[in-house]
Amino acid sequence: MPEPSAAPDGKRPTLADVAARAGVSTALVSIVMREAKGASAATRERVLQAARDIGYRPDARARLLRSQRSRLLGVQFGLQQPFHADLVEGIYAAAEPAGYQIALSAVAAGRGEQRAAETLLADRCEALVLLGPQAPAARLAELARQLPVVSVARRLRSSIPGLEVVRTADDEGARQAVDHLVGLGHRDIAHVDGGRAPGAADRRRGYRTAMNRHGLGEHIRVLPGGLTEEEGASAARGLLAARPRPTAVLAFNDRCATGVLDVFLRSGVTVPGDISVVGFDDSHLARLAHIDLTTVGQDSARLARLAVGRAVARLEGAARLEGAARLEDVARLEGEDAAAWEDVVAPRLVVRGTTGAPR
């Protein structure tokens, strides 16, 4: 077999270079690369081998730009959010079989949501999937007037034309966490809040509801927290200074819980011996062996599949993708049936090594 070689001028190989290598016309190479009819099996293999020999790769983005449709789903995600990474992985898995590609745009400390969304619009994305958006509802409505938008992991109080929602039943997840801790014998259970982050109000409500249902209203304790390890650490320092200390903590998310664990470890407080800790998300962070965090799991694969199904259904003007929203995929929890514009997915408690009976 001949050794692979670059194009004669050292530039990126082109269709013409492949045609010269294979001894066929450029038009025939184009037919092969587009997987269109018109080339015999032998010719097709000769062209593909020639492409491999010189390192030719089709320019997928250029092909999309030449077509009337981009078939791109734009995904806005938080760069520092482990759970968003899990969602992105699921979105890729759901989009590619449906014939769509993914364009990513990150939200970071120096790059806000508006800039992230504008980049996706400039890339000719046909729909947007926004992971945990914190923009005002008016901004989401503005985007939804331009193209289909799916919001993931955020409850909206009312429908917005052109915008659909896929989320976890956050309040139910918090109730599951409290039920677990009470079942272990805990009574003094604190909650490190998520502030104004998506899902925070529902998790706060679920915590309060569960505490009251167990007759523990006098032990309700909500501390300011947030999305990050630093905010969890700050809350943990407040908990250590409190008297009496709680015997268990429900953190807003896994990152926040990791900050709590770090402060406890450095202060000589054992987990779960002195204080039990529960996170939320079941991100890959929680599954690390040295963290081994009990957490409320969000089904990232199902959320991603539903989000892609919603977006593609809007774009194709047809029913949702087969299997994307079967009845069992959608939680129907205590009268909180999902509206036509939202899917609500049931959470599940994942018990690991950071919870145990109180001393």
Short mmCIF file of C-alpha atoms in Angstrom, two decimals, residues 82-337:
data_model
loop_
_atom_site.label_atom_id
_atom_site.label_comp_id
_atom_site.label_asym_id
_atom_site.label_seq_id
_atom_site.Cartn_x
_atom_site.Cartn_y
_atom_site.Cartn_z
CA PRO A 82 -19.94 19.05 35.79
CA PHE A 83 -23.59 18.15 35.29
CA HIS A 84 -23.68 20.18 32.07
CA ALA A 85 -20.82 18.05 30.73
CA ASP A 86 -22.95 14.96 31.35
CA LEU A 87 -25.88 16.60 29.54
CA VAL A 88 -23.71 17.55 26.55
CA GLU A 89 -22.55 13.95 26.22
CA GLY A 90 -26.18 12.81 26.16
CA ILE A 91 -27.12 15.48 23.63
CA TYR A 92 -24.44 14.27 21.22
CA ALA A 93 -25.71 10.71 21.62
CA ALA A 94 -29.29 11.75 20.84
CA ALA A 95 -28.62 14.27 18.06
CA GLU A 96 -26.32 12.34 15.74
CA PRO A 97 -28.74 9.45 15.04
CA ALA A 98 -31.39 12.07 14.26
CA GLY A 99 -29.14 13.60 11.58
CA TYR A 100 -28.15 16.72 13.51
CA GLN A 101 -24.78 18.09 14.54
CA ILE A 102 -24.01 20.04 17.71
CA ALA A 103 -22.47 23.49 18.08
CA LEU A 104 -21.32 24.33 21.61
CA SER A 105 -21.05 27.76 23.21
CA ALA A 106 -19.85 28.10 26.80
CA VAL A 107 -20.93 30.44 29.57
CA ALA A 108 -17.89 31.35 31.67
CA ALA A 109 -16.77 34.00 34.14
CA GLY A 110 -15.92 36.44 31.36
CA ARG A 111 -18.54 35.28 28.85
CA GLY A 112 -22.21 35.74 29.62
CA GLU A 113 -25.27 33.94 28.35
CA GLN A 114 -26.13 36.62 25.81
CA ARG A 115 -22.74 36.33 24.12
CA ALA A 116 -22.96 32.54 24.20
CA ALA A 117 -26.38 32.56 22.51
CA GLU A 118 -25.39 35.17 19.93
CA THR A 119 -22.46 32.99 18.86
CA LEU A 120 -24.82 30.08 18.23
CA LEU A 121 -27.16 32.28 16.22
CA ALA A 122 -24.22 33.45 14.11
CA ASP A 123 -23.36 29.81 13.43
CA ARG A 124 -26.79 29.35 11.77
CA CYS A 125 -28.07 26.95 14.41
CA GLU A 126 -31.62 25.89 13.71
CA ALA A 127 -32.61 25.50 17.36
CA LEU A 128 -31.10 26.27 20.76
CA VAL A 129 -30.81 23.96 23.76
CA LEU A 130 -30.03 26.05 26.82
CA LEU A 131 -28.62 24.19 29.83
CA GLY A 132 -29.60 25.78 33.12
CA PRO A 133 -30.22 29.26 31.67
CA GLN A 134 -30.39 32.10 34.17
CA ALA A 135 -31.46 34.81 31.73
CA PRO A 136 -34.74 36.63 32.44
CA ALA A 137 -37.86 35.14 30.91
CA ALA A 138 -38.11 38.15 28.60
CA ARG A 139 -34.70 37.29 27.09
CA LEU A 140 -35.76 33.67 26.60
CA ALA A 141 -38.92 34.88 24.90
CA GLU A 142 -36.83 37.08 22.59
CA LEU A 143 -34.75 34.10 21.53
CA ALA A 144 -37.84 31.91 21.10
CA ARG A 145 -39.27 34.45 18.63
CA GLN A 146 -36.26 33.79 16.39
CA LEU A 147 -36.01 29.99 16.50
CA PRO A 148 -37.13 26.98 18.56
CA VAL A 149 -35.63 27.01 22.07
CA VAL A 150 -35.51 24.23 24.66
CA SER A 151 -34.62 25.14 28.24
CA VAL A 152 -33.12 22.29 30.29
CA ALA A 153 -33.09 22.13 34.11
CA ARG A 154 -35.08 25.28 34.78
CA ARG A 155 -38.74 25.62 35.71
CA LEU A 156 -40.71 28.41 34.04
CA ARG A 157 -43.89 29.59 35.71
CA SER A 158 -45.80 29.91 32.46
CA SER A 159 -45.42 28.96 28.83
CA ILE A 160 -43.54 31.15 26.35
CA PRO A 161 -44.41 30.73 22.66
CA GLY A 162 -41.62 28.90 20.87
CA LEU A 163 -39.91 27.78 24.09
CA GLU A 164 -40.19 24.35 25.67
CA VAL A 165 -38.86 23.01 28.96
CA VAL A 166 -37.21 19.76 30.02
CA ARG A 167 -36.41 19.54 33.72
CA THR A 168 -36.07 17.32 36.75
CA ALA A 169 -38.65 17.40 39.55
CA ASP A 170 -36.21 19.24 41.84
CA ASP A 171 -38.60 19.51 44.77
CA GLU A 172 -39.17 15.75 44.71
CA GLY A 173 -35.41 15.20 44.71
CA ALA A 174 -34.97 17.31 47.83
CA ARG A 175 -37.82 15.41 49.49
CA GLN A 176 -36.11 12.11 48.68
CA ALA A 177 -32.88 13.35 50.27
CA VAL A 178 -34.63 14.45 53.47
CA ASP A 179 -36.60 11.19 53.66
CA HIS A 180 -33.32 9.27 53.37
CA LEU A 181 -31.66 11.26 56.15
CA VAL A 182 -34.68 11.02 58.44
CA GLY A 183 -34.76 7.30 57.80
CA LEU A 184 -31.19 7.10 59.08
CA GLY A 185 -32.23 8.88 62.27
CA HIS A 186 -31.33 12.50 61.52
CA ARG A 187 -33.51 15.34 62.76
CA ASP A 188 -31.30 18.43 62.58
CA ILE A 189 -30.87 18.64 58.80
CA ALA A 190 -29.61 21.85 57.17
CA HIS A 191 -29.92 22.93 53.54
CA VAL A 192 -27.22 24.89 51.72
CA ASP A 193 -29.27 26.94 49.30
CA GLY A 194 -28.64 27.64 45.62
CA GLY A 195 -29.70 31.27 45.71
CA ARG A 196 -31.23 32.33 42.39
CA ALA A 197 -29.78 29.43 40.40
CA PRO A 198 -32.18 27.35 38.26
CA GLY A 199 -33.85 24.72 40.42
CA ALA A 200 -32.91 26.38 43.73
CA ALA A 201 -36.41 27.52 44.64
CA ASP A 202 -37.87 24.07 43.96
CA ARG A 203 -35.18 22.30 45.98
CA ARG A 204 -35.65 24.75 48.84
CA ARG A 205 -39.39 24.16 48.77
CA GLY A 206 -38.94 20.39 48.65
CA TYR A 207 -36.62 20.50 51.66
CA ARG A 208 -39.05 22.59 53.71
CA THR A 209 -42.02 20.44 52.71
CA ALA A 210 -40.26 17.22 53.71
CA MET A 211 -39.02 18.62 57.02
CA ASN A 212 -42.51 19.77 57.92
CA ARG A 213 -44.03 16.45 56.86
CA HIS A 214 -41.69 14.66 59.28
CA GLY A 215 -42.59 17.06 62.10
CA LEU A 216 -39.17 18.72 61.97
CA GLY A 217 -40.26 22.28 61.17
CA GLU A 218 -38.36 23.66 64.17
CA HIS A 219 -35.13 22.22 62.76
CA ILE A 220 -35.42 23.87 59.34
CA ARG A 221 -32.19 25.70 58.62
CA VAL A 222 -31.42 27.24 55.20
CA LEU A 223 -27.97 28.72 54.66
CA PRO A 224 -26.90 30.92 51.73
CA GLY A 225 -24.91 28.91 49.22
CA GLY A 226 -24.68 28.62 45.46
CA LEU A 227 -23.37 26.65 42.50
CA THR A 228 -19.68 26.46 43.35
CA GLU A 229 -17.26 24.77 45.73
CA GLU A 230 -16.34 28.17 47.19
CA GLU A 231 -19.96 28.90 48.08
CA GLY A 232 -20.33 25.45 49.62
CA ALA A 233 -17.15 25.99 51.64
CA SER A 234 -18.41 29.32 52.95
CA ALA A 235 -21.67 27.72 54.07
CA ALA A 236 -19.76 24.86 55.72
CA ARG A 237 -17.72 27.29 57.82
CA GLY A 238 -20.99 28.79 59.02
CA LEU A 239 -22.32 25.36 59.91
CA LEU A 240 -19.21 24.53 61.95
CA ALA A 241 -19.64 27.73 63.95
CA ALA A 242 -23.34 27.06 64.64
CA ARG A 243 -24.60 25.70 67.93
CA PRO A 244 -25.99 23.18 67.83
CA ARG A 245 -24.39 21.84 64.68
CA PRO A 246 -26.66 19.97 62.29
CA THR A 247 -26.07 16.24 61.93
CA ALA A 248 -26.77 16.29 58.18
CA VAL A 249 -26.53 18.70 55.25
CA LEU A 250 -28.32 18.75 51.90
CA ALA A 251 -26.24 20.85 49.48
CA PHE A 252 -27.65 22.57 46.42
CA ASN A 253 -25.54 20.56 43.97
CA ASP A 254 -22.52 18.25 43.84
CA ARG A 255 -20.01 21.09 43.43
CA CYS A 256 -21.43 22.87 46.46
CA ALA A 257 -21.35 19.59 48.41
CA THR A 258 -17.69 19.11 47.46
CA GLY A 259 -16.87 22.48 49.02
CA VAL A 260 -18.72 21.43 52.16
CA LEU A 261 -16.78 18.16 52.31
CA ASP A 262 -13.45 19.95 51.88
CA VAL A 263 -14.03 22.29 54.83
CA PHE A 264 -15.23 19.43 57.03
CA LEU A 265 -12.16 17.37 56.14
CA ARG A 266 -9.75 20.22 56.87
CA SER A 267 -11.52 20.90 60.19
CA GLY A 268 -11.32 17.33 61.40
CA VAL A 269 -15.06 16.74 61.07
CA THR A 270 -15.70 13.20 59.86
CA VAL A 271 -18.24 12.38 57.16
CA PRO A 272 -20.57 10.64 57.77
CA GLY A 273 -19.47 10.02 61.36
CA ASP A 274 -20.02 13.59 62.58
CA ILE A 275 -22.13 15.03 59.77
CA SER A 276 -23.77 13.38 56.75
CA VAL A 277 -23.69 15.20 53.40
CA VAL A 278 -25.97 14.86 50.37
CA GLY A 279 -25.41 16.52 46.99
CA PHE A 280 -27.65 16.96 43.97
CA ASP A 281 -27.13 16.00 40.28
CA ASP A 282 -25.12 12.75 40.44
CA SER A 283 -22.53 14.35 38.18
CA HIS A 284 -19.26 12.55 37.43
CA LEU A 285 -17.79 14.54 40.34
CA ALA A 286 -20.00 12.66 42.82
CA ARG A 287 -18.92 9.32 41.41
CA LEU A 288 -15.19 9.86 42.01
CA ALA A 289 -13.94 7.19 44.41
CA HIS A 290 -12.38 9.63 46.88
CA ILE A 291 -15.60 11.69 47.07
CA ASP A 292 -18.19 8.88 46.94
CA LEU A 293 -21.03 11.35 47.43
CA THR A 294 -24.59 10.40 48.28
CA THR A 295 -26.61 12.56 45.91
CA VAL A 296 -29.93 13.07 44.18
CA GLY A 297 -29.47 11.82 40.65
CA GLN A 298 -30.77 13.67 37.62
CA ASP A 299 -31.11 11.37 34.61
CA SER A 300 -28.84 13.29 32.24
CA ALA A 301 -29.27 10.82 29.36
CA ARG A 302 -33.07 11.05 29.50
CA LEU A 303 -33.07 14.82 29.90
CA ALA A 304 -30.77 15.11 26.88
CA ARG A 305 -32.90 12.75 24.80
CA LEU A 306 -36.06 14.65 25.64
CA ALA A 307 -34.44 18.01 24.88
CA VAL A 308 -33.20 16.86 21.48
CA GLY A 309 -36.56 15.25 20.79
CA ARG A 310 -38.36 18.51 21.54
CA ALA A 311 -36.01 20.53 19.32
CA VAL A 312 -36.07 18.10 16.39
CA ALA A 313 -39.85 17.73 16.58
CA ARG A 314 -40.22 21.49 16.23
CA LEU A 315 -37.78 21.59 13.33
CA GLU A 316 -39.24 18.63 11.49
CA GLY A 317 -42.82 19.72 12.09
CA ALA A 318 -43.76 16.19 13.20
CA ALA A 319 -44.31 14.12 16.29
CA ARG A 320 -41.41 13.70 18.69
CA LEU A 321 -38.68 11.25 17.88
CA GLU A 322 -39.75 7.69 18.53
CA GLY A 323 -39.02 6.79 22.12
CA ALA A 324 -38.03 10.34 23.10
CA ALA A 325 -41.01 10.97 25.35
CA ARG A 326 -42.73 7.72 26.21
CA LEU A 327 -45.07 7.91 29.16
CA GLU A 328 -42.54 6.33 31.51
CA ASP A 329 -40.02 9.02 30.62
CA VAL A 330 -42.10 11.74 32.22
CA ALA A 331 -42.69 12.07 35.95
CA ARG A 332 -46.24 12.60 37.16
CA LEU A 333 -45.62 13.63 40.74
CA GLU A 334 -48.27 14.56 43.29
CA GLY A 335 -50.50 16.47 40.92
CA GLU A 336 -47.62 18.30 39.22
CA ASP A 337 -48.34 16.87 35.77
#
